[in-house]
Coordinates of C-alpha atoms in Angstrom, one line a residue:
X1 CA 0.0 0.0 0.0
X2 CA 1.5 3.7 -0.9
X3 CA 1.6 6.2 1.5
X4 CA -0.6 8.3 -0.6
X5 CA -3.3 5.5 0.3
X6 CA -3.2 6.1 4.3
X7 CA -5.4 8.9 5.4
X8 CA -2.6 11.4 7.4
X9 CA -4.9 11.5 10.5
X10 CA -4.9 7.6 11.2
X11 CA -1.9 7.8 13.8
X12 CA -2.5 4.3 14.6
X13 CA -1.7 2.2 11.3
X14 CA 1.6 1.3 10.7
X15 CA 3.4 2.0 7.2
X16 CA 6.4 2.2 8.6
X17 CA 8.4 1.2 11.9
X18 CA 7.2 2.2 14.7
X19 CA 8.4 3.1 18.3
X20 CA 6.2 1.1 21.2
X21 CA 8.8 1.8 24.1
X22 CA 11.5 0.3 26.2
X23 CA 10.8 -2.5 28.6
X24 CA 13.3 -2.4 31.7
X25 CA 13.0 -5.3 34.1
X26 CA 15.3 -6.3 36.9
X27 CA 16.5 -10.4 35.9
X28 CA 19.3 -10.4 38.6
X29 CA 18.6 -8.1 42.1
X30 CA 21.6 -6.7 43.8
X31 CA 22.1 -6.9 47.4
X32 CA 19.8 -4.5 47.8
X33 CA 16.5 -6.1 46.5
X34 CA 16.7 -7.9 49.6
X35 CA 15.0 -5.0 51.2
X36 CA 12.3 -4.7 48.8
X37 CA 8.9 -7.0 49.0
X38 CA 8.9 -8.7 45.5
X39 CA 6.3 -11.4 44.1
X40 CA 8.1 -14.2 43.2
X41 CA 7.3 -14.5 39.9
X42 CA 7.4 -10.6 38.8
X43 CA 10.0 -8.2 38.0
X44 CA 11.0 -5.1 39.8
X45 CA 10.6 -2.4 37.3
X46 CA 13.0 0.1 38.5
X47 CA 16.9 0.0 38.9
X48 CA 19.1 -0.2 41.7
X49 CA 23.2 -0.1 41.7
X50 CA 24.5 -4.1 41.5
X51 CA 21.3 -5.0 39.9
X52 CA 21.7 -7.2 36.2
X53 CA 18.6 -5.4 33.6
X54 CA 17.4 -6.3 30.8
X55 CA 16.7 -3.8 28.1
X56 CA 14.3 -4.5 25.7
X57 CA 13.5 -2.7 22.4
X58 CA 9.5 -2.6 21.4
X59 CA 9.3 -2.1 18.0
X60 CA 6.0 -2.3 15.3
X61 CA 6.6 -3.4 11.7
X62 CA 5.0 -3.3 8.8
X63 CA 3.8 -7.4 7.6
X64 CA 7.1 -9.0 6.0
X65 CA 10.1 -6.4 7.5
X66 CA 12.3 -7.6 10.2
X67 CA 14.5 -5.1 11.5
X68 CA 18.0 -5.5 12.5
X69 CA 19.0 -5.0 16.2
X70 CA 19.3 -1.6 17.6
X71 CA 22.7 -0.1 18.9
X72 CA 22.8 0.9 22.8
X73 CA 24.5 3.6 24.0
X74 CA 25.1 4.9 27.3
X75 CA 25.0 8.2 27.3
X76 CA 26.6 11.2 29.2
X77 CA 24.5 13.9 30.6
X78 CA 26.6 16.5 28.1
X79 CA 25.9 13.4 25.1
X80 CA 22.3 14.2 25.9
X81 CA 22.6 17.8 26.2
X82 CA 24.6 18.4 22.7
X83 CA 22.8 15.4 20.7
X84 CA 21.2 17.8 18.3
X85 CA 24.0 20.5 17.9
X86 CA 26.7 17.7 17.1
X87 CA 28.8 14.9 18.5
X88 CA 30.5 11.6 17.3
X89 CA 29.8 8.2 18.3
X90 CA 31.7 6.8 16.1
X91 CA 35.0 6.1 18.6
X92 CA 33.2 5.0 21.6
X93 CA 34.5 2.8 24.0
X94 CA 32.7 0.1 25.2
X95 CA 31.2 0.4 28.9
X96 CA 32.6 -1.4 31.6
X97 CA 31.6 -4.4 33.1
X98 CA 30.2 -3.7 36.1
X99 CA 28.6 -0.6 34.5
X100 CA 28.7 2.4 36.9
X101 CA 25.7 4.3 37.4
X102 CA 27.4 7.5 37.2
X103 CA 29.7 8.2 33.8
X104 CA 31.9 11.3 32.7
X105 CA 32.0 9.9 29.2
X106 CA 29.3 8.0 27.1
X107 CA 30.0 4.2 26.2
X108 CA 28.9 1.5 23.9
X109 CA 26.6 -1.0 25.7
X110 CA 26.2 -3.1 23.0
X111 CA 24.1 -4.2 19.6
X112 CA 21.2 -6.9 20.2
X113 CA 17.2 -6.6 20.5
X114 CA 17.9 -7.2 23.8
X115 CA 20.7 -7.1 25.9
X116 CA 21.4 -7.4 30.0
X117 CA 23.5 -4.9 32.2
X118 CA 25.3 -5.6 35.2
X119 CA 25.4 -2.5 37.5
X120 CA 28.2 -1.2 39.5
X121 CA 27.5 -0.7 43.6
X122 CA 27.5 2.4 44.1
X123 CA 26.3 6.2 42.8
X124 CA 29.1 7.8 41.8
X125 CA 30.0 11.3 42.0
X126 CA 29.5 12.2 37.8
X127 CA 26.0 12.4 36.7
X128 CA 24.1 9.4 35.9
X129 CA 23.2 8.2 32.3
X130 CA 20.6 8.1 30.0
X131 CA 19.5 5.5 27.3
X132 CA 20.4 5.9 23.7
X133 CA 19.1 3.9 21.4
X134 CA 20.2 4.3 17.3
X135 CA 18.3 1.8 15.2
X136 CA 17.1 1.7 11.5
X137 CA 13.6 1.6 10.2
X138 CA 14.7 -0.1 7.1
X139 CA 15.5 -3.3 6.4
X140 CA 18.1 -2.5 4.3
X141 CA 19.7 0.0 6.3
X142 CA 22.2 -0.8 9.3
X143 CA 22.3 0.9 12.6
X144 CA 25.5 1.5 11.9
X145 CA 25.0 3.7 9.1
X146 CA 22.2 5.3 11.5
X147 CA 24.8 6.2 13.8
X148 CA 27.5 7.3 11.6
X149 CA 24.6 10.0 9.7
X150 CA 23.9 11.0 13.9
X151 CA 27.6 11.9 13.9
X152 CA 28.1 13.6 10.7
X153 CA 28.0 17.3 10.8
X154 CA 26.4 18.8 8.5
X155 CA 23.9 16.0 9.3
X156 CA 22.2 13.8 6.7
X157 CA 18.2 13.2 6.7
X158 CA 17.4 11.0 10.3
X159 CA 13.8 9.7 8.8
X160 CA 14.8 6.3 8.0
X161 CA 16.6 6.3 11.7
X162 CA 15.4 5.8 14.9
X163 CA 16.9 7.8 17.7
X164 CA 15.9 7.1 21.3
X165 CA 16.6 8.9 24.2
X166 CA 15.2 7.1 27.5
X167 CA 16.3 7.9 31.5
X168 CA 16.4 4.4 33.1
X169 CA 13.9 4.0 36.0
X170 CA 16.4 4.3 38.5
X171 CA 15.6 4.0 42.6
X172 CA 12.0 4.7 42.7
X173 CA 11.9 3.6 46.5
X174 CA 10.7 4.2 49.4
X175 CA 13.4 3.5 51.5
X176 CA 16.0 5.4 53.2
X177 CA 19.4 4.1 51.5
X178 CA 23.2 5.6 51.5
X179 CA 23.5 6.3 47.8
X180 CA 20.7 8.8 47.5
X181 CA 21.3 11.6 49.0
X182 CA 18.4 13.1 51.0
X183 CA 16.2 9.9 51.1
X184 CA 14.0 9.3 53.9
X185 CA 13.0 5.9 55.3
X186 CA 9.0 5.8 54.9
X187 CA 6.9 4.4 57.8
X188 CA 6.3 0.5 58.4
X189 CA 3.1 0.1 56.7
X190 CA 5.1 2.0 53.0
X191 CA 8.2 -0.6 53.9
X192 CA 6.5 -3.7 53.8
X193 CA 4.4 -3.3 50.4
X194 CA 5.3 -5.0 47.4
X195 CA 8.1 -3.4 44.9
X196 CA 6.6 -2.0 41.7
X197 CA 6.4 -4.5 39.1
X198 CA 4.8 -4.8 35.7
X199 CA 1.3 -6.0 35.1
X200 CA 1.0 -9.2 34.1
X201 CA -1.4 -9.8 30.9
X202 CA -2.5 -13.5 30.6
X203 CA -4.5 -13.4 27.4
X204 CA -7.5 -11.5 26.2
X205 CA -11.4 -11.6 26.2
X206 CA -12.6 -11.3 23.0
X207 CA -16.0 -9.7 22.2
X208 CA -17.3 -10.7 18.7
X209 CA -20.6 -9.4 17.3
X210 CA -22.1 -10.8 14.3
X211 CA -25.3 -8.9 13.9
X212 CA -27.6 -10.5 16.2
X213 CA -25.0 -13.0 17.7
X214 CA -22.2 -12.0 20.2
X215 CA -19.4 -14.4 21.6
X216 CA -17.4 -13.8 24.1
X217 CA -13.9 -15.9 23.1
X218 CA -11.2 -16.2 25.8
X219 CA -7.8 -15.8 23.9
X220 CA -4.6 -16.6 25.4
X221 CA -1.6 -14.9 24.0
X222 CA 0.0 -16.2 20.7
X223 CA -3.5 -17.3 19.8
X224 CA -5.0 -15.8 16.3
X225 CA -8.6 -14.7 16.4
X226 CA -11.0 -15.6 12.7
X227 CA -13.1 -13.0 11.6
X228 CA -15.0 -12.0 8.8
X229 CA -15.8 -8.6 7.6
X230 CA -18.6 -6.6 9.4
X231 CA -17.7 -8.5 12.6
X232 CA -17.3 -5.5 15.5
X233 CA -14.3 -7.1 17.8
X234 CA -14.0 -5.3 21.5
X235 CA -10.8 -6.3 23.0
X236 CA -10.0 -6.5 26.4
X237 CA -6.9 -7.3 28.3
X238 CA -6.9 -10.6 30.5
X239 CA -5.0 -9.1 33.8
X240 CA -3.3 -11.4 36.1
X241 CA -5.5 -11.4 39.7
X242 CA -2.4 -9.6 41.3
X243 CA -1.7 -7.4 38.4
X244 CA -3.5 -4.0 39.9
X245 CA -0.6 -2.9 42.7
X246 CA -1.7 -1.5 46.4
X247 CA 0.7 1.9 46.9
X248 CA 1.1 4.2 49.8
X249 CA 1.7 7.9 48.5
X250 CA 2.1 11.2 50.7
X251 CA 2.4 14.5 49.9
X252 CA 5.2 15.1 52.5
X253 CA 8.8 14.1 50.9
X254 CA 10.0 12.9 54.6
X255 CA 6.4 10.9 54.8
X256 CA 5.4 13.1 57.8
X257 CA 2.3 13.9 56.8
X258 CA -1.4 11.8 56.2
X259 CA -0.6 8.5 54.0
X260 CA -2.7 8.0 51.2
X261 CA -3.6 4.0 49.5
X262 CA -3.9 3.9 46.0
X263 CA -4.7 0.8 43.7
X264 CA -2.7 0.9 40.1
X265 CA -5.1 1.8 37.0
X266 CA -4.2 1.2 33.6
X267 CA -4.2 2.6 30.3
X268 CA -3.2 1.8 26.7
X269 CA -1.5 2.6 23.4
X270 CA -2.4 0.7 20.2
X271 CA -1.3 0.3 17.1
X272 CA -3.0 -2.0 13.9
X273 CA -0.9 -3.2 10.8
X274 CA -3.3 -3.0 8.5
X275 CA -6.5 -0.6 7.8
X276 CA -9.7 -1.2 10.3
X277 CA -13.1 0.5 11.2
X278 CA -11.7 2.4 13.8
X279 CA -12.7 6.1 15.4
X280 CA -10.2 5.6 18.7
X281 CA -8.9 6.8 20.8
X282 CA -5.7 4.9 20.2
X283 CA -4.4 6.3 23.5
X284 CA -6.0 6.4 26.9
X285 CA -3.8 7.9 30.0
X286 CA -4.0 5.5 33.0
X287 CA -7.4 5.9 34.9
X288 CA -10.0 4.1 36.9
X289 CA -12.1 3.1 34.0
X290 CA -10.4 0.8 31.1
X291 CA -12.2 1.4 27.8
X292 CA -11.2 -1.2 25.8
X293 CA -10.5 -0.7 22.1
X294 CA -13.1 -1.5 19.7
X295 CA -13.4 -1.7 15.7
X296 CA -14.9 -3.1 13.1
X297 CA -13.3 -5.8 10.1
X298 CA -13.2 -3.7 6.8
X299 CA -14.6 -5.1 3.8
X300 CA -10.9 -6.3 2.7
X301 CA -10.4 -9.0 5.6
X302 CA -6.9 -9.9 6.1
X303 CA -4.4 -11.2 8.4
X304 CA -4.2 -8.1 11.0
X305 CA -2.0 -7.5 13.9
X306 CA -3.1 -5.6 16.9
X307 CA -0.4 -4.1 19.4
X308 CA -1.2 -3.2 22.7
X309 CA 1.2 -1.3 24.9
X310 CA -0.1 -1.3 28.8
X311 CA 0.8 1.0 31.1
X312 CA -0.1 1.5 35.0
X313 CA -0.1 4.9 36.8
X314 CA 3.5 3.9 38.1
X315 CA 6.6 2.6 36.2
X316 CA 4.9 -0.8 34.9
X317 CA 4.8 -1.5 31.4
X318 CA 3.7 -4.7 29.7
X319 CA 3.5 -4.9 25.7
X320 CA 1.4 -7.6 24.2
X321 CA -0.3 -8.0 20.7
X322 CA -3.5 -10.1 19.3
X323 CA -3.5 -11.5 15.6
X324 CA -6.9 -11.1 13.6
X325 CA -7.2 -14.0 10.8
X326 CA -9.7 -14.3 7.8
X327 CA -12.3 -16.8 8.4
X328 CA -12.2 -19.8 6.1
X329 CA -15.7 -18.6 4.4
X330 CA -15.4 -15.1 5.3

């Protein structure tokens, strides 16, 4: 399909790559994640020192592209601050293993989908890091070539590039500890709740209305859904029991004042790979009531991938997606 094709308003079909978002999750916990109260079988989803991540890249593509890994850069809070009026990555060293949390000088973490850091023990006195991530929208153009036109000056056209800057979700914690300055311990009750994690998404509830008929189809993930055209499809995400969080907040910094108990909401991006009866809104903001999307199969029914991006009113991500297949008769 040519661009020309795609109405400009329909933010939510993807003709070319796409940005989702970074997952972060915590695979290894440092000494310190002994202090923290964490499910056994969830993730923390922010960072301490002498914790191994994982990074994760979420990426949409059009039907048929695969996209070559990403490059990952850790970069120096000047790197950030002079990323748009010129710098070269092209001689950077790669980062140290332990990685410090702190860096004078950016570093190259590596070149994968996916890849794990192992972090050092300590703040240290430079300024922290932020994320860069330098990938190619094209399948027939490397990162490497993305990165070399980020560090030529004057600089070539970035469209076919992807360039990502993300702060890593470091110490969002109650807790009093030595390496951040300031902190204050929180009272008993804060302490002994559980560790923010990600929302776990076990499948979806499908609702499928043939005129007069409606079915309700449990779908676990990986599982395709038939349809024909006409068919008006609700989705809605199967959450884990445990998946909605119980959190203290105060307005007092030092926790002095009246504690408030909140229970984590969700909300949604979403994107479709090929054209659908669809009015939105393709983003809701975490809040109390989850409208789940809805749309309708188009005359032209064919293979059609859904991607859902979760999000809670915390750190917690969780990206899943839902496959749409013609019927055999439809």
């Amino acid at each position: 399909m040519s661009a020309a094709c795609v109405p400009a308003e329909y933010d939510w079909l993807v003709v070319d790559a796409n940005f989702r978002g970074l997952l972060v999750e915590v695979v290894e916990p440092g000494g310190y994640g002994s202090l923290f109260n964490v499910p056994p079988d969830r993730r923390r989803a922010f960072v301490l020192p002498l914790d191994t991540v994982e990074l994760e890249w979420k990426v949409a593509v059009p039907p048929g592209q695969e996209l070559q890994p990403p490059i990952w850069i850790a970069c120096s809070w000047e790197c950030r601050d002079s990323l748009w009026s010129g710098i070269s990555f092209l001689e950077l060293a790669d980062c140290p293993d332990p990685m410090p949390i702190g860096i004078p000088d950016s570093c190259r973490l590596g070149e994968d989908h996916r890849i794990r850091v192992r972090l050092g023990g300590a703040y240290a006195p430079d300024p922290g890091f932020v994320l860069l991530l330098v990938g190619s929208r094209r399948p027939e153009l490397t990162p490497q070539a993305c990165l070399e036109r980020l560090s030529a000056s004057p600089r070539p056209d970035l469209g076919p590039c992807f360039v990502v800057l993300r702060e890593p979700p470091f110490s969002d914690t109650p807790l009093g500890l030595p390496f951040l300055p300031g902190s204050v311990e929180a009272p008993p009750e804060v302490l002994a709740e559980e560790a923010d994690t990600h929302p776990t998404v076990l499948g979806f509830t499908v609702t499928r209305e043939r005129g007069s008929v409606r079915e309700d189809l449990v779908v676990d993930l990986g599982t395709a859904v038939p349809v024909r055209r006409g068919d008006r499809i609700v989705v809605e995400p199967r959450f884990a029991a445990d998946a909605a969080q119980e959190y203290w907040t105060s307005y007092d910094e030092s926790w002095l004042g009246p504690l408030e108990q909140h229970t984590e909401v969700f909300g949604y991006q979403l994107l479709f790979s090929e054209p659908v009866l669809f009015d939105g809104p393709d983003r809701q903001p975490a809040a109390p009531e989850f409208e789940p999307p809805t749309f309708v199969v188009p005359h032209d029914v064919v293979p059609t991938t859904l991607w859902l991006d979760i999000v809670d009113d915390r750190r917690g991500k969780a990206f899943v997606e839902l496959q749409f297949v013609p019927e055999d008769d439809a």
